[in-house]
Amino acid sequence: MNRIAAAKSGGKGRHVAYALKLALCAAITLIIVVPLYWMIVTSFKSESDVYSMPIQFLPKAPTTENYEYAFTQTRMPWYILNSMVYVIVTVIVVIAVASLAAYSISRYRHRGKKPFLFAVLFSQYMPITTLIVPLYIAFSALSLLNSRPAIIAIYCALQIPIAIWLLIGYFNGIPRALDEAATIDGCNSFQAFYKVVLPLARSGLIAVGISVAIAIWQELILAITFTNVDELRPLMAGVSATMTKSGIKWGQLAATGTISCLPIIVIYGLCQRYLVRGMTSGAVKG
Amino acid sequence: MISMKAQGMAVPAMRRQPAVRYLAPATVIMAAMLGFPIVYNLVLSFYQWTLKSSEHPFVGLGNYIEILSGGKFVQIFVNSIIWTGVGVLLQMVIGIGLALFVDNLVRGKQFMRIILLVPWIIPGVVTALMWKWLLQSDVGLINYLLMESGITDDNTLFFSDPKLALFTLILVNTWKAVPFWFLMITAGLQTKPDDQIEAARLDGAGVVQVFRHVTLPHLSPVIASTGVLTTIWTLNYFDLIWVMTKGGPANATTTLPIFIYREAFEFNDFGASAACAVLSFLIVASISIPYMRKMFSNLKSEGVL
């Protein structure tokens, strides 16, 4: 009897604990999903429905007018194009330059290694605000404000250190014996790097490429400092400019915000593993 | 063994050259776009540099004195400390709690991990947009829910009330930054000493005791490094505050990066902006350099350096 009662109450306790856990999981999910849901829902409401009371949790008359407006009446297509150009060029340059440097650090011993690594680490922590005034003055003297190459150069400089840091980890994981064997087979050191080490580090290169792409896609402060014409502004600078103006139209803004998240959510869905690896190995190890 | 030795002797002279060449492109870009600005920023901080005149006289420590003696700076400094200190503390407590909670789940672990990382990948500008919309004083969803449920009687002015604005921003930033803590602690928990935990359990230790005496000591290196990183990032973070309040109302949410940006590009006082940037550079350096020392000694013991 006693035993059965104990088992019963134990079972009850377990049920309560399970229910509590489930409730907590639901609450966490809601806190994360509701802001996104609310933005997406708002983007499909007409301007009058956006402000109507009582609040519509689902749009009564869903419409795509906000998206049509964003694509036809605003500079958003330009902004998206600019962002894509900045992302793609930066990723290519960063991968090329950083993988070469990381290979050097991973495979050779020399006196420059320690100061170089110091610079690589420190530039990841340095406040970007230290750069904007001197670069603004220097760029305006060289008439490089509102120039694509100039802003891409800054983006590269900021992403190269973290990329080097991540890639050193990946290259160290590839046995040296492999590139030494390639050297014996007649490859020079660049060929050993290019033909043997790089292909083996493919997953590392993908992880770095994704983290650089996401960082550039969301970058704001440099974008608003070094571009002030619509033809060169990336998406985040465009969104930020609309938000800090008065008379915000929330329906349209929600549409722009939804579009800004879309590529990142898609990448996250497809390559979650790479993304997580890029984030953890960059920070924790060290 | 013999062949390795022979190689080792032939290698150094031949090898040094490509090593330096491979570092050259990265070094040039970093020197031009990071090294030069740091130095030039320091130089600029000793000059009076406004857009009003084309003359830029040397003023020594004038800009520093101007900033430090202005009443505004105290407020901005205090704001930065609250923004960073309270913010990181919240991220840490919630992040660790969530990591432990999810780690102990039997079902749904993977789902919760995927969901919990979402805020981290949403761009700061969009995070600001979503929350500013949710927290609108008149038509925002949160005010609507608060009033419908009878928790508040009036519209809460999350952004225009100077007493509330900074804490509103801290909470939004917590939403965005907790995933990083969650991820780091979750990674740390993967190597937790399960045998020790089991032994402690068998010896009659409770959940709290196991956490205090086994799990927490195991996590402490991860907590320390994540703490340093998030402190620096939070202190430097610009996007969220800029898009939501631009530092207002009346500087109530102005932190160092916001102040530096506005001094330069709203008030056109580049000298004062540069001087403030030097100060924030020094603060960040004083936090990060001891941390980097530790990383370097780790690298040495791992044989990387």
PDB file of C-alpha atoms in Angstrom, chain A residues 94-95 97-106 116-117 119-121 123-124 157 159-171 208 212, chain B residues 22-23 25-27 30:
ATOM      1  CA  VAL A  94      38.590  38.381 -46.242  1.00  0.00           C
ATOM      2  CA  ILE A  95      38.747  34.672 -47.042  1.00  0.00           C
ATOM      3  CA  VAL A  97      43.724  37.414 -47.178  1.00  0.00           C
ATOM      4  CA  ALA A  98      42.880  35.767 -43.856  1.00  0.00           C
ATOM      5  CA  SER A  99      43.433  32.185 -44.960  1.00  0.00           C
ATOM      6  CA  LEU A 100      46.905  33.057 -46.226  1.00  0.00           C
ATOM      7  CA  ALA A 101      47.777  34.789 -42.964  1.00  0.00           C
ATOM      8  CA  ALA A 102      46.292  32.019 -40.837  1.00  0.00           C
ATOM      9  CA  TYR A 103      48.293  29.469 -42.807  1.00  0.00           C
ATOM     10  CA  SER A 104      51.462  31.389 -42.095  1.00  0.00           C
ATOM     11  CA  ILE A 105      50.680  31.546 -38.371  1.00  0.00           C
ATOM     12  CA  SER A 106      49.659  27.912 -38.204  1.00  0.00           C
ATOM     13  CA  PHE A 116      50.808  39.890 -35.250  1.00  0.00           C
ATOM     14  CA  LEU A 117      48.606  37.667 -33.096  1.00  0.00           C
ATOM     15  CA  ALA A 119      47.103  42.827 -33.213  1.00  0.00           C
ATOM     16  CA  VAL A 120      44.675  40.189 -34.481  1.00  0.00           C
ATOM     17  CA  LEU A 121      43.225  39.688 -31.014  1.00  0.00           C
ATOM     18  CA  SER A 123      41.416  44.518 -33.084  1.00  0.00           C
ATOM     19  CA  GLN A 124      38.482  42.281 -32.207  1.00  0.00           C
ATOM     20  CA  ALA A 157      40.098  45.305 -42.096  1.00  0.00           C
ATOM     21  CA  GLN A 159      36.684  41.164 -40.401  1.00  0.00           C
ATOM     22  CA  ILE A 160      40.171  39.898 -41.290  1.00  0.00           C
ATOM     23  CA  PRO A 161      41.357  39.580 -37.657  1.00  0.00           C
ATOM     24  CA  ILE A 162      38.426  37.450 -36.480  1.00  0.00           C
ATOM     25  CA  ALA A 163      38.650  35.379 -39.671  1.00  0.00           C
ATOM     26  CA  ILE A 164      42.356  34.766 -39.105  1.00  0.00           C
ATOM     27  CA  TRP A 165      41.665  33.756 -35.530  1.00  0.00           C
ATOM     28  CA  LEU A 166      39.007  31.231 -36.528  1.00  0.00           C
ATOM     29  CA  LEU A 167      41.026  29.822 -39.416  1.00  0.00           C
ATOM     30  CA  ILE A 168      44.159  29.272 -37.306  1.00  0.00           C
ATOM     31  CA  GLY A 169      42.059  26.860 -35.265  1.00  0.00           C
ATOM     32  CA  TYR A 170      40.920  24.965 -38.360  1.00  0.00           C
ATOM     33  CA  PHE A 171      44.394  24.845 -39.923  1.00  0.00           C
ATOM     34  CA  VAL A 208      34.087  32.043 -41.579  1.00  0.00           C
ATOM     35  CA  VAL A 212      31.623  37.583 -42.072  1.00  0.00           C
TER      36      VAL A 212
ATOM     37  CA  TYR B  22      51.720  35.383 -46.473  1.00  0.00           C
ATOM     38  CA  LEU B  23      51.189  37.810 -43.625  1.00  0.00           C
ATOM     39  CA  PRO B  25      48.336  41.498 -47.277  1.00  0.00           C
ATOM     40  CA  ALA B  26      46.618  41.176 -43.911  1.00  0.00           C
ATOM     41  CA  THR B  27      49.264  43.343 -42.262  1.00  0.00           C
ATOM     42  CA  MET B  30      45.122  46.165 -40.848  1.00  0.00           C
TER      43      MET B  30
END
